[in-house]
Amino acid sequence: MNQDKFTHIYRLPGSLQIRIAKWQATFRGTSDIVLHNALIERNKQYQKPGFLPRGWCLSPFSEDDISITHHGSYIQTTILTMLDRKVAYKRVYLSRMPLEQAEPALRAFKLEWMHKYNRVLKKYNQIKKKEFLQFAREEVETLYPSLPKGEFDRNLWNRLVISELGPEKKFSNPYYVVKADF
């Protein structure tokens, strides 16, 4: 790893600058003491509850994210399986149920899934952010870049799904939604 490549810290001629989203701070000088102070300030921003490191943490879903698309003979919504977070589609064929009932049923299905998904996601983000902050603290102590690129941890996610929601056998679908038969 290149000595100058600290996450969110940029070397300018004669100063160091921290840029995280719209927030930024500039420190005069380029010595190790200035770098140490910049890392401490950056880590204070990392510790804020609203900060989710990209690649390390996942974004929660909200009701505004629900999208139901119409395809003539059926309606569908995109969804993730609980185990492994694979993209899937939940379809309701209009030959089995009229549109006036199908759309609210699909919406209720997605809301139940979203509630459970966000519950697991909250624990996942807490664990991953704690791990991220340990690497950030290590940078302050060593003055050497040690923050690896964040990746989705499938094993951790699957363990949390099973501990929070129970084993897959307990549910009739991979989305862990109880009211899924319609």
CSV table of N, CA and C in Angstrom, one decimal:
chain,number,residue,atom,x,y,z
A,1,MET,N,0.8,-1.2,0.0
A,1,MET,CA,0.0,0.0,0.0
A,1,MET,C,0.9,1.2,0.0
A,2,ASN,N,0.5,2.2,-0.8
A,2,ASN,CA,1.3,3.4,-0.9
A,2,ASN,C,1.2,4.2,0.4
A,3,GLN,N,2.3,4.8,0.9
A,3,GLN,CA,2.4,5.5,2.2
A,3,GLN,C,1.4,6.7,2.2
A,4,ASP,N,1.2,7.3,1.0
A,4,ASP,CA,0.3,8.5,0.9
A,4,ASP,C,-1.2,8.2,0.8
A,5,LYS,N,-1.5,6.9,0.8
A,5,LYS,CA,-2.9,6.6,0.5
A,5,LYS,C,-3.7,6.2,1.7
A,6,PHE,N,-4.0,7.2,2.5
A,6,PHE,CA,-4.9,7.1,3.7
A,6,PHE,C,-6.3,7.4,3.1
A,7,THR,N,-7.3,6.6,3.6
A,7,THR,CA,-8.7,6.8,3.2
A,7,THR,C,-9.2,8.2,3.6
A,8,HIS,N,-9.7,8.9,2.7
A,8,HIS,CA,-10.3,10.3,2.9
A,8,HIS,C,-9.3,11.4,3.2
A,9,ILE,N,-8.0,11.1,3.2
A,9,ILE,CA,-7.0,12.1,3.4
A,9,ILE,C,-6.2,12.3,2.2
A,10,TYR,N,-6.1,13.6,1.8
A,10,TYR,CA,-5.4,13.9,0.5
A,10,TYR,C,-4.2,14.9,0.9
A,11,ARG,N,-3.1,14.6,0.2
A,11,ARG,CA,-1.9,15.5,0.4
A,11,ARG,C,-2.0,16.6,-0.6
A,12,LEU,N,-2.0,17.8,-0.2
A,12,LEU,CA,-1.9,19.0,-1.0
A,12,LEU,C,-0.5,19.6,-0.8
A,13,PRO,N,-0.1,20.5,-1.7
A,13,PRO,CA,1.2,21.1,-1.5
A,13,PRO,C,1.2,21.9,-0.2
A,14,GLY,N,1.9,21.4,0.8
A,14,GLY,CA,2.1,22.1,2.1
A,14,GLY,C,1.0,21.9,3.1
A,15,SER,N,0.0,21.0,2.8
A,15,SER,CA,-1.1,20.7,3.8
A,15,SER,C,-1.7,19.4,3.5
A,16,LEU,N,-2.5,19.0,4.5
A,16,LEU,CA,-3.3,17.7,4.4
A,16,LEU,C,-4.8,18.1,4.4
A,17,GLN,N,-5.6,17.4,3.6
A,17,GLN,CA,-7.0,17.7,3.6
A,17,GLN,C,-7.8,16.4,3.8
A,18,ILE,N,-8.8,16.5,4.7
A,18,ILE,CA,-9.7,15.4,4.9
A,18,ILE,C,-11.0,15.8,4.1
A,19,ARG,N,-11.5,14.8,3.3
A,19,ARG,CA,-12.8,15.0,2.6
A,19,ARG,C,-13.6,13.8,2.8
A,20,ILE,N,-14.7,14.0,3.4
A,20,ILE,CA,-15.7,12.9,3.6
A,20,ILE,C,-17.1,13.5,3.2
A,21,ALA,N,-17.6,13.0,2.1
A,21,ALA,CA,-18.8,13.5,1.5
A,21,ALA,C,-18.7,15.0,1.3
A,22,LYS,N,-19.6,15.8,2.0
A,22,LYS,CA,-19.5,17.2,1.9
A,22,LYS,C,-18.7,17.9,3.0
A,23,TRP,N,-18.3,17.1,4.0
A,23,TRP,CA,-17.5,17.7,5.1
A,23,TRP,C,-16.0,17.6,4.7
A,24,GLN,N,-15.3,18.7,5.1
A,24,GLN,CA,-13.8,18.7,4.8
A,24,GLN,C,-13.1,19.5,5.9
A,25,ALA,N,-11.9,19.2,6.1
A,25,ALA,CA,-11.0,20.0,7.0
A,25,ALA,C,-9.6,20.0,6.4
A,26,THR,N,-8.9,21.1,6.6
A,26,THR,CA,-7.5,21.2,6.0
A,26,THR,C,-6.6,21.5,7.2
A,27,PHE,N,-5.4,20.8,7.2
A,27,PHE,CA,-4.4,21.0,8.2
A,27,PHE,C,-3.1,21.5,7.5
A,28,ARG,N,-2.6,22.6,8.1
A,28,ARG,CA,-1.3,23.1,7.5
A,28,ARG,C,-0.1,22.2,7.9
A,29,GLY,N,0.7,22.0,6.9
A,29,GLY,CA,1.9,21.2,7.2
A,29,GLY,C,1.7,19.7,6.7
A,30,THR,N,2.8,19.0,6.6
A,30,THR,CA,2.7,17.6,6.1
A,30,THR,C,3.5,16.7,7.0
A,31,SER,N,3.9,17.1,8.2
A,31,SER,CA,4.7,16.3,9.1
A,31,SER,C,3.9,15.2,9.7
A,32,ASP,N,4.5,14.3,10.4
A,32,ASP,CA,3.8,13.1,11.0
A,32,ASP,C,2.9,13.6,12.1
A,33,ILE,N,3.2,14.7,12.8
A,33,ILE,CA,2.3,15.2,13.8
A,33,ILE,C,1.0,15.8,13.2
A,34,VAL,N,1.2,16.4,12.1
A,34,VAL,CA,0.0,17.0,11.4
A,34,VAL,C,-0.9,15.8,10.9
A,35,LEU,N,-0.2,14.8,10.3
A,35,LEU,CA,-0.9,13.6,9.8
A,35,LEU,C,-1.6,12.9,11.0
A,36,HIS,N,-1.0,12.8,12.1
A,36,HIS,CA,-1.6,12.2,13.3
A,36,HIS,C,-2.9,12.9,13.7
A,37,ASN,N,-2.8,14.3,13.7
A,37,ASN,CA,-3.9,15.1,14.1
A,37,ASN,C,-5.1,15.0,13.0
A,38,ALA,N,-4.7,14.9,11.8
A,38,ALA,CA,-5.7,14.7,10.7
A,38,ALA,C,-6.4,13.3,10.8
A,39,LEU,N,-5.6,12.3,11.2
A,39,LEU,CA,-6.2,11.0,11.3
A,39,LEU,C,-7.2,11.0,12.5
A,40,ILE,N,-6.8,11.6,13.6
A,40,ILE,CA,-7.7,11.7,14.8
A,40,ILE,C,-9.0,12.4,14.4
A,41,GLU,N,-8.9,13.5,13.7
A,41,GLU,CA,-10.1,14.3,13.3
A,41,GLU,C,-10.9,13.4,12.3
A,42,ARG,N,-10.3,12.7,11.4
A,42,ARG,CA,-11.0,11.9,10.5
A,42,ARG,C,-11.8,10.8,11.2
A,43,ASN,N,-11.1,10.2,12.2
A,43,ASN,CA,-11.8,9.1,13.0
A,43,ASN,C,-12.9,9.6,13.8
A,44,LYS,N,-12.9,10.9,14.2
A,44,LYS,CA,-14.1,11.5,14.9
A,44,LYS,C,-15.3,11.5,14.0
A,45,GLN,N,-15.0,11.8,12.7
A,45,GLN,CA,-16.1,11.8,11.7
A,45,GLN,C,-16.6,10.4,11.5
A,46,TYR,N,-15.7,9.4,11.4
A,46,TYR,CA,-16.0,8.0,11.3
A,46,TYR,C,-17.0,7.5,12.4
A,47,GLN,N,-16.8,8.0,13.6
A,47,GLN,CA,-17.5,7.5,14.7
A,47,GLN,C,-18.9,8.1,14.8
A,48,LYS,N,-19.2,9.0,14.0
A,48,LYS,CA,-20.6,9.6,14.0
A,48,LYS,C,-21.6,8.5,13.6
A,49,PRO,N,-22.8,8.5,14.2
A,49,PRO,CA,-23.7,7.4,13.9
A,49,PRO,C,-24.2,7.4,12.4
A,50,GLY,N,-24.2,8.5,11.7
A,50,GLY,CA,-24.7,8.6,10.4
A,50,GLY,C,-23.7,8.1,9.3
A,51,PHE,N,-22.4,7.9,9.7
A,51,PHE,CA,-21.4,7.5,8.8
A,51,PHE,C,-21.4,6.0,8.6
A,52,LEU,N,-21.6,5.6,7.4
A,52,LEU,CA,-21.6,4.2,7.0
A,52,LEU,C,-20.5,4.0,6.0
A,53,PRO,N,-19.3,3.4,6.3
A,53,PRO,CA,-18.2,3.3,5.3
A,53,PRO,C,-18.7,2.5,4.1
A,54,ARG,N,-18.5,3.1,2.9
A,54,ARG,CA,-18.8,2.4,1.7
A,54,ARG,C,-18.1,1.1,1.5
A,55,GLY,N,-18.8,0.1,1.1
A,55,GLY,CA,-18.1,-1.2,0.9
A,55,GLY,C,-18.1,-2.0,2.2
A,56,TRP,N,-18.2,-1.4,3.3
A,56,TRP,CA,-18.2,-2.1,4.6
A,56,TRP,C,-19.6,-2.3,5.1
A,57,CYS,N,-20.4,-1.2,5.0
A,57,CYS,CA,-21.8,-1.3,5.5
A,57,CYS,C,-22.8,-1.3,4.4
A,58,LEU,N,-24.0,-1.7,4.7
A,58,LEU,CA,-25.0,-1.7,3.7
A,58,LEU,C,-26.1,-0.7,4.0
A,59,SER,N,-26.8,-0.2,3.0
A,59,SER,CA,-27.8,0.8,3.2
A,59,SER,C,-29.1,0.1,3.5
A,60,PRO,N,-29.9,0.7,4.4
A,60,PRO,CA,-31.2,0.1,4.8
A,60,PRO,C,-32.2,0.5,3.7
A,61,PHE,N,-33.3,-0.3,3.6
A,61,PHE,CA,-34.4,0.0,2.7
A,61,PHE,C,-35.4,0.7,3.5
A,62,SER,N,-36.2,1.6,2.7
A,62,SER,CA,-37.3,2.3,3.3
A,62,SER,C,-38.5,2.0,2.5
A,63,GLU,N,-39.7,2.5,3.0
A,63,GLU,CA,-40.9,2.3,2.2
A,63,GLU,C,-40.9,3.0,0.8
A,64,ASP,N,-40.1,4.0,0.7
A,64,ASP,CA,-40.0,4.7,-0.5
A,64,ASP,C,-39.3,3.9,-1.6
A,65,ASP,N,-38.6,2.9,-1.2
A,65,ASP,CA,-37.8,2.0,-2.1
A,65,ASP,C,-38.7,0.9,-2.7
A,66,ILE,N,-39.9,0.8,-2.3
A,66,ILE,CA,-40.8,-0.3,-2.8
A,66,ILE,C,-41.2,0.1,-4.2
A,67,SER,N,-40.9,-0.8,-5.2
A,67,SER,CA,-41.2,-0.6,-6.6
A,67,SER,C,-41.9,-1.8,-7.0
A,68,ILE,N,-43.2,-1.7,-7.5
A,68,ILE,CA,-43.9,-2.8,-8.1
A,68,ILE,C,-44.1,-2.5,-9.5
A,69,THR,N,-43.7,-3.4,-10.4
A,69,THR,CA,-43.8,-3.1,-11.8
A,69,THR,C,-44.9,-4.0,-12.4
A,70,HIS,N,-45.6,-3.5,-13.4
A,70,HIS,CA,-46.7,-4.2,-14.1
A,70,HIS,C,-46.1,-4.8,-15.4
A,71,HIS,N,-46.4,-6.1,-15.6
A,71,HIS,CA,-45.9,-6.8,-16.9
A,71,HIS,C,-47.1,-7.5,-17.6
A,72,GLY,N,-48.2,-6.9,-17.7
A,72,GLY,CA,-49.3,-7.5,-18.4
A,72,GLY,C,-50.0,-8.5,-17.6
A,73,SER,N,-49.5,-9.8,-17.6
A,73,SER,CA,-50.2,-10.9,-16.9
A,73,SER,C,-49.8,-11.0,-15.5
A,74,TYR,N,-48.8,-10.3,-15.0
A,74,TYR,CA,-48.3,-10.4,-13.6
A,74,TYR,C,-47.7,-9.0,-13.2
A,75,ILE,N,-47.6,-8.9,-11.9
A,75,ILE,CA,-46.9,-7.8,-11.3
A,75,ILE,C,-45.7,-8.4,-10.5
A,76,GLN,N,-44.7,-7.6,-10.3
A,76,GLN,CA,-43.5,-8.1,-9.6
A,76,GLN,C,-42.8,-7.0,-8.9
A,77,THR,N,-41.9,-7.5,-7.9
A,77,THR,CA,-41.0,-6.6,-7.2
A,77,THR,C,-39.7,-7.3,-7.0
A,78,THR,N,-38.6,-6.5,-7.1
A,78,THR,CA,-37.3,-7.0,-6.9
A,78,THR,C,-37.0,-7.2,-5.4
A,79,ILE,N,-36.4,-8.2,-5.0
A,79,ILE,CA,-36.2,-8.5,-3.6
A,79,ILE,C,-34.8,-9.3,-3.5
A,80,LEU,N,-34.3,-9.3,-2.3
A,80,LEU,CA,-33.1,-10.1,-2.0
A,80,LEU,C,-33.4,-11.3,-1.1
A,81,THR,N,-32.8,-12.4,-1.4
A,81,THR,CA,-33.0,-13.5,-0.5
A,81,THR,C,-32.3,-13.2,0.8
A,82,MET,N,-32.8,-13.8,1.9
A,82,MET,CA,-32.1,-13.5,3.2
A,82,MET,C,-30.7,-14.1,3.3
A,83,LEU,N,-30.6,-15.4,2.9
A,83,LEU,CA,-29.3,-16.0,2.9
A,83,LEU,C,-28.6,-15.6,1.6
A,84,ASP,N,-27.4,-15.1,1.7
A,84,ASP,CA,-26.5,-14.7,0.6
A,84,ASP,C,-26.9,-13.4,-0.1
A,85,ARG,N,-28.1,-12.9,0.2
A,85,ARG,CA,-28.5,-11.6,-0.4
A,85,ARG,C,-28.5,-11.7,-2.0
A,86,LYS,N,-29.1,-12.7,-2.5
A,86,LYS,CA,-29.1,-12.9,-4.0
A,86,LYS,C,-30.4,-12.1,-4.5
A,87,VAL,N,-30.2,-11.5,-5.7
A,87,VAL,CA,-31.4,-10.8,-6.3
A,87,VAL,C,-32.4,-11.8,-6.8
A,88,ALA,N,-33.6,-11.6,-6.5
A,88,ALA,CA,-34.7,-12.4,-6.9
A,88,ALA,C,-35.9,-11.5,-7.2
A,89,TYR,N,-37.0,-12.2,-7.7
A,89,TYR,CA,-38.2,-11.4,-8.0
A,89,TYR,C,-39.4,-12.2,-7.4
A,90,LYS,N,-40.3,-11.4,-6.8
A,90,LYS,CA,-41.5,-12.0,-6.3
A,90,LYS,C,-42.6,-11.6,-7.3
A,91,ARG,N,-43.3,-12.6,-7.9
A,91,ARG,CA,-44.3,-12.3,-8.9
A,91,ARG,C,-45.7,-12.7,-8.4
A,92,VAL,N,-46.7,-12.0,-8.8
A,92,VAL,CA,-48.1,-12.3,-8.5
A,92,VAL,C,-48.8,-12.3,-9.9
A,93,TYR,N,-49.3,-13.5,-10.3
A,93,TYR,CA,-49.9,-13.6,-11.6
A,93,TYR,C,-51.4,-13.1,-11.4
A,94,LEU,N,-51.8,-12.3,-12.3
A,94,LEU,CA,-53.1,-11.7,-12.2
A,94,LEU,C,-54.2,-12.6,-12.6
A,95,SER,N,-53.9,-13.8,-13.1
A,95,SER,CA,-54.9,-14.9,-13.4
A,95,SER,C,-55.3,-15.5,-12.1
A,96,ARG,N,-54.5,-15.4,-11.0
A,96,ARG,CA,-54.8,-16.0,-9.7
A,96,ARG,C,-55.5,-15.0,-8.8
A,97,MET,N,-55.2,-13.8,-9.0
A,97,MET,CA,-55.7,-12.7,-8.1
A,97,MET,C,-55.9,-11.4,-8.8
A,98,PRO,N,-57.0,-10.7,-8.6
A,98,PRO,CA,-57.2,-9.4,-9.3
A,98,PRO,C,-56.2,-8.4,-8.8
A,99,LEU,N,-55.9,-7.5,-9.7
A,99,LEU,CA,-54.9,-6.4,-9.4
A,99,LEU,C,-55.2,-5.6,-8.2
A,100,GLU,N,-56.5,-5.4,-7.9
A,100,GLU,CA,-56.8,-4.6,-6.7
A,100,GLU,C,-56.4,-5.3,-5.4
A,101,GLN,N,-56.3,-6.6,-5.4
A,101,GLN,CA,-55.8,-7.4,-4.2
A,101,GLN,C,-54.4,-7.7,-4.3
A,102,ALA,N,-53.9,-7.9,-5.5
A,102,ALA,CA,-52.5,-8.4,-5.7
A,102,ALA,C,-51.5,-7.3,-5.3
A,103,GLU,N,-51.8,-6.1,-5.7
A,103,GLU,CA,-50.8,-5.0,-5.4
A,103,GLU,C,-50.6,-4.8,-3.9
A,104,PRO,N,-51.7,-4.6,-3.1
A,104,PRO,CA,-51.6,-4.5,-1.7
A,104,PRO,C,-50.9,-5.7,-1.0
A,105,ALA,N,-51.2,-6.9,-1.5
A,105,ALA,CA,-50.6,-8.2,-1.0
A,105,ALA,C,-49.1,-8.2,-1.2
A,106,LEU,N,-48.7,-7.8,-2.4
A,106,LEU,CA,-47.2,-7.7,-2.8
A,106,LEU,C,-46.5,-6.6,-2.0
A,107,ARG,N,-47.2,-5.5,-1.7
A,107,ARG,CA,-46.6,-4.4,-0.9
A,107,ARG,C,-46.5,-4.9,0.5
A,108,ALA,N,-47.5,-5.6,1.1
A,108,ALA,CA,-47.4,-6.1,2.5
A,108,ALA,C,-46.2,-7.1,2.6
A,109,PHE,N,-46.1,-7.9,1.5
A,109,PHE,CA,-45.0,-8.9,1.5
A,109,PHE,C,-43.7,-8.2,1.5
A,110,LYS,N,-43.5,-7.2,0.7
A,110,LYS,CA,-42.2,-6.5,0.7
A,110,LYS,C,-42.0,-5.7,2.0
A,111,LEU,N,-43.0,-5.2,2.6
A,111,LEU,CA,-42.8,-4.5,3.9
A,111,LEU,C,-42.4,-5.5,5.0
A,112,GLU,N,-43.0,-6.6,5.0
A,112,GLU,CA,-42.5,-7.6,6.0
A,112,GLU,C,-41.1,-8.0,5.8
A,113,TRP,N,-40.8,-8.3,4.5
A,113,TRP,CA,-39.4,-8.6,4.2
A,113,TRP,C,-38.4,-7.5,4.6
A,114,MET,N,-38.8,-6.3,4.3
A,114,MET,CA,-38.0,-5.1,4.6
A,114,MET,C,-37.7,-5.0,6.1
A,115,HIS,N,-38.7,-5.2,6.9
A,115,HIS,CA,-38.6,-5.1,8.3
A,115,HIS,C,-37.5,-6.1,8.8
A,116,LYS,N,-37.6,-7.3,8.4
A,116,LYS,CA,-36.7,-8.4,8.8
A,116,LYS,C,-35.3,-8.1,8.2
A,117,TYR,N,-35.2,-7.7,7.0
A,117,TYR,CA,-33.9,-7.4,6.3
A,117,TYR,C,-33.2,-6.3,7.1
A,118,ASN,N,-33.9,-5.2,7.4
A,118,ASN,CA,-33.3,-4.1,8.1
A,118,ASN,C,-32.9,-4.4,9.5
A,119,ARG,N,-33.6,-5.4,10.1
A,119,ARG,CA,-33.2,-5.8,11.5
A,119,ARG,C,-31.8,-6.5,11.4
A,120,VAL,N,-31.6,-7.4,10.4
A,120,VAL,CA,-30.3,-8.1,10.3
A,120,VAL,C,-29.3,-7.1,9.8
A,121,LEU,N,-29.7,-6.2,8.9
A,121,LEU,CA,-28.7,-5.2,8.4
A,121,LEU,C,-28.2,-4.3,9.5
A,122,LYS,N,-29.0,-3.9,10.5
A,122,LYS,CA,-28.5,-3.1,11.6
A,122,LYS,C,-27.4,-3.7,12.4
A,123,LYS,N,-27.6,-5.0,12.7
A,123,LYS,CA,-26.5,-5.8,13.4
A,123,LYS,C,-25.3,-5.9,12.6
A,124,TYR,N,-25.5,-6.2,11.3
A,124,TYR,CA,-24.4,-6.4,10.4
A,124,TYR,C,-23.5,-5.1,10.3
A,125,ASN,N,-24.2,-4.0,10.1
A,125,ASN,CA,-23.5,-2.7,10.1
A,125,ASN,C,-22.8,-2.3,11.4
A,126,GLN,N,-23.4,-2.7,12.5
A,126,GLN,CA,-22.7,-2.4,13.8
A,126,GLN,C,-21.4,-3.2,13.9
A,127,ILE,N,-21.4,-4.5,13.5
A,127,ILE,CA,-20.2,-5.3,13.5
A,127,ILE,C,-19.2,-4.8,12.5
A,128,LYS,N,-19.6,-4.5,11.3
A,128,LYS,CA,-18.6,-4.1,10.3
A,128,LYS,C,-18.1,-2.7,10.6
A,129,LYS,N,-18.9,-1.8,11.1
A,129,LYS,CA,-18.4,-0.5,11.5
A,129,LYS,C,-17.3,-0.6,12.6
A,130,LYS,N,-17.6,-1.5,13.6
A,130,LYS,CA,-16.7,-1.7,14.7
A,130,LYS,C,-15.3,-2.2,14.1
A,131,GLU,N,-15.4,-3.1,13.2
A,131,GLU,CA,-14.2,-3.7,12.6
A,131,GLU,C,-13.5,-2.6,11.8
A,132,PHE,N,-14.2,-1.7,11.1
A,132,PHE,CA,-13.6,-0.6,10.3
A,132,PHE,C,-12.9,0.3,11.2
A,133,LEU,N,-13.6,0.7,12.4
A,133,LEU,CA,-13.0,1.6,13.3
A,133,LEU,C,-11.7,1.1,13.9
A,134,GLN,N,-11.6,-0.2,14.1
A,134,GLN,CA,-10.4,-0.8,14.6
A,134,GLN,C,-9.2,-0.6,13.7
A,135,PHE,N,-9.5,-0.8,12.4
A,135,PHE,CA,-8.4,-0.5,11.4
A,135,PHE,C,-8.1,1.0,11.4
A,136,ALA,N,-9.1,1.9,11.5
A,136,ALA,CA,-8.8,3.3,11.5
A,136,ALA,C,-8.0,3.7,12.8
A,137,ARG,N,-8.3,3.1,13.9
A,137,ARG,CA,-7.4,3.4,15.1
A,137,ARG,C,-6.0,2.9,14.9
A,138,GLU,N,-5.9,1.8,14.3
A,138,GLU,CA,-4.5,1.3,14.0
A,138,GLU,C,-3.7,2.2,13.1
A,139,GLU,N,-4.4,2.9,12.2
A,139,GLU,CA,-3.7,3.9,11.4
A,139,GLU,C,-3.2,5.1,12.2
A,140,VAL,N,-3.9,5.5,13.2
A,140,VAL,CA,-3.5,6.6,14.1
A,140,VAL,C,-2.3,6.1,14.9
A,141,GLU,N,-2.2,4.9,15.4
A,141,GLU,CA,-1.1,4.4,16.2
A,141,GLU,C,0.1,4.2,15.3
A,142,THR,N,0.0,3.7,14.1
A,142,THR,CA,1.2,3.3,13.3
A,142,THR,C,1.5,4.4,12.2
A,143,LEU,N,0.6,5.3,11.9
A,143,LEU,CA,0.8,6.3,10.8
A,143,LEU,C,1.1,5.6,9.5
A,144,TYR,N,0.5,4.4,9.3
A,144,TYR,CA,0.7,3.6,8.1
A,144,TYR,C,-0.7,3.2,7.6
A,145,PRO,N,-1.1,3.4,6.4
A,145,PRO,CA,-2.4,3.0,5.9
A,145,PRO,C,-2.7,1.5,6.1
A,146,SER,N,-3.8,1.2,6.8
A,146,SER,CA,-4.2,-0.1,7.1
A,146,SER,C,-5.6,-0.4,6.8
A,147,LEU,N,-6.4,0.5,6.3
A,147,LEU,CA,-7.8,0.3,6.0
A,147,LEU,C,-7.9,-0.5,4.7
A,148,PRO,N,-8.3,-1.8,4.8
A,148,PRO,CA,-8.5,-2.5,3.5
A,148,PRO,C,-9.8,-2.1,2.8
A,149,LYS,N,-9.9,-2.4,1.6
A,149,LYS,CA,-11.2,-2.1,0.8
A,149,LYS,C,-12.3,-3.0,1.4
A,150,GLY,N,-13.4,-2.4,1.7
A,150,GLY,CA,-14.5,-3.2,2.3
A,150,GLY,C,-15.2,-4.0,1.2
A,151,GLU,N,-15.6,-5.2,1.7
A,151,GLU,CA,-16.4,-6.2,0.9
A,151,GLU,C,-17.5,-6.8,1.7
A,152,PHE,N,-18.5,-7.2,1.0
A,152,PHE,CA,-19.6,-7.8,1.7
A,152,PHE,C,-19.2,-9.2,2.3
A,153,ASP,N,-19.5,-9.4,3.6
A,153,ASP,CA,-19.1,-10.6,4.3
A,153,ASP,C,-20.3,-11.5,4.4
A,154,ARG,N,-20.3,-12.4,3.4
A,154,ARG,CA,-21.5,-13.3,3.2
A,154,ARG,C,-21.6,-14.2,4.5
A,155,ASN,N,-20.5,-14.7,5.0
A,155,ASN,CA,-20.6,-15.6,6.2
A,155,ASN,C,-21.1,-14.9,7.4
A,156,LEU,N,-20.7,-13.7,7.6
A,156,LEU,CA,-21.2,-13.0,8.8
A,156,LEU,C,-22.7,-12.7,8.6
A,157,TRP,N,-23.1,-12.3,7.4
A,157,TRP,CA,-24.5,-12.0,7.1
A,157,TRP,C,-25.4,-13.3,7.3
A,158,ASN,N,-24.9,-14.4,6.8
A,158,ASN,CA,-25.7,-15.6,7.0
A,158,ASN,C,-25.8,-16.1,8.4
A,159,ARG,N,-24.8,-15.9,9.2
A,159,ARG,CA,-24.8,-16.2,10.6
A,159,ARG,C,-25.8,-15.3,11.3
A,160,LEU,N,-25.8,-14.0,11.0
A,160,LEU,CA,-26.7,-13.1,11.6
A,160,LEU,C,-28.2,-13.4,11.2
A,161,VAL,N,-28.4,-13.8,10.0
A,161,VAL,CA,-29.8,-14.1,9.6
A,161,VAL,C,-30.3,-15.3,10.4
A,162,ILE,N,-29.5,-16.3,10.5
A,162,ILE,CA,-29.9,-17.5,11.3
A,162,ILE,C,-30.1,-17.2,12.8
A,163,SER,N,-29.2,-16.4,13.3
A,163,SER,CA,-29.4,-16.0,14.8
A,163,SER,C,-30.5,-15.1,15.0
A,164,GLU,N,-30.8,-14.2,14.1
A,164,GLU,CA,-31.9,-13.2,14.3
A,164,GLU,C,-33.3,-13.8,13.9
A,165,LEU,N,-33.3,-14.5,12.8
A,165,LEU,CA,-34.6,-14.9,12.2
A,165,LEU,C,-34.9,-16.4,12.3
A,166,GLY,N,-33.9,-17.2,12.5
A,166,GLY,CA,-34.0,-18.7,12.6
A,166,GLY,C,-33.5,-19.4,11.4
A,167,PRO,N,-33.5,-20.7,11.4
A,167,PRO,CA,-33.0,-21.4,10.2
A,167,PRO,C,-34.0,-21.3,9.0
A,168,GLU,N,-33.5,-21.6,7.9
A,168,GLU,CA,-34.3,-21.5,6.6
A,168,GLU,C,-35.4,-22.5,6.6
A,169,LYS,N,-35.3,-23.6,7.2
A,169,LYS,CA,-36.4,-24.6,7.3
A,169,LYS,C,-37.6,-24.1,7.9
A,170,LYS,N,-37.5,-23.1,8.7
A,170,LYS,CA,-38.7,-22.6,9.5
A,170,LYS,C,-39.6,-21.8,8.5
A,171,PHE,N,-39.1,-21.4,7.4
A,171,PHE,CA,-39.9,-20.6,6.4
A,171,PHE,C,-40.1,-21.3,5.1
A,172,SER,N,-41.2,-20.9,4.5
A,172,SER,CA,-41.6,-21.6,3.2
A,172,SER,C,-41.0,-20.9,2.0
A,173,ASN,N,-40.2,-19.8,2.2
A,173,ASN,CA,-39.6,-19.1,1.1
A,173,ASN,C,-38.2,-18.6,1.5
A,174,PRO,N,-37.3,-18.3,0.5
A,174,PRO,CA,-36.0,-17.8,0.8
A,174,PRO,C,-35.9,-16.3,1.3
A,175,TYR,N,-37.1,-15.7,1.4
A,175,TYR,CA,-37.1,-14.3,1.8
A,175,TYR,C,-37.5,-14.2,3.3
A,176,TYR,N,-37.8,-15.3,3.9
A,176,TYR,CA,-38.2,-15.4,5.4
A,176,TYR,C,-39.4,-14.5,5.7
A,177,VAL,N,-40.4,-14.5,4.7
A,177,VAL,CA,-41.6,-13.8,4.9
A,177,VAL,C,-42.7,-14.9,5.3
A,178,VAL,N,-43.4,-14.6,6.3
A,178,VAL,CA,-44.4,-15.6,6.8
A,178,VAL,C,-45.7,-15.5,5.9
A,179,LYS,N,-46.2,-14.3,5.6
A,179,LYS,CA,-47.4,-14.2,4.8
A,179,LYS,C,-47.0,-14.1,3.3
A,180,ALA,N,-46.5,-15.2,2.8
A,180,ALA,CA,-46.0,-15.2,1.4
A,180,ALA,C,-46.9,-16.0,0.5
A,181,ASP,N,-47.9,-16.7,1.0
A,181,ASP,CA,-48.7,-17.5,0.1
A,181,ASP,C,-49.9,-16.7,-0.4
A,182,PHE,N,-49.8,-16.2,-1.6
A,182,PHE,CA,-50.9,-15.5,-2.2
A,182,PHE,C,-50.9,-15.7,-3.7
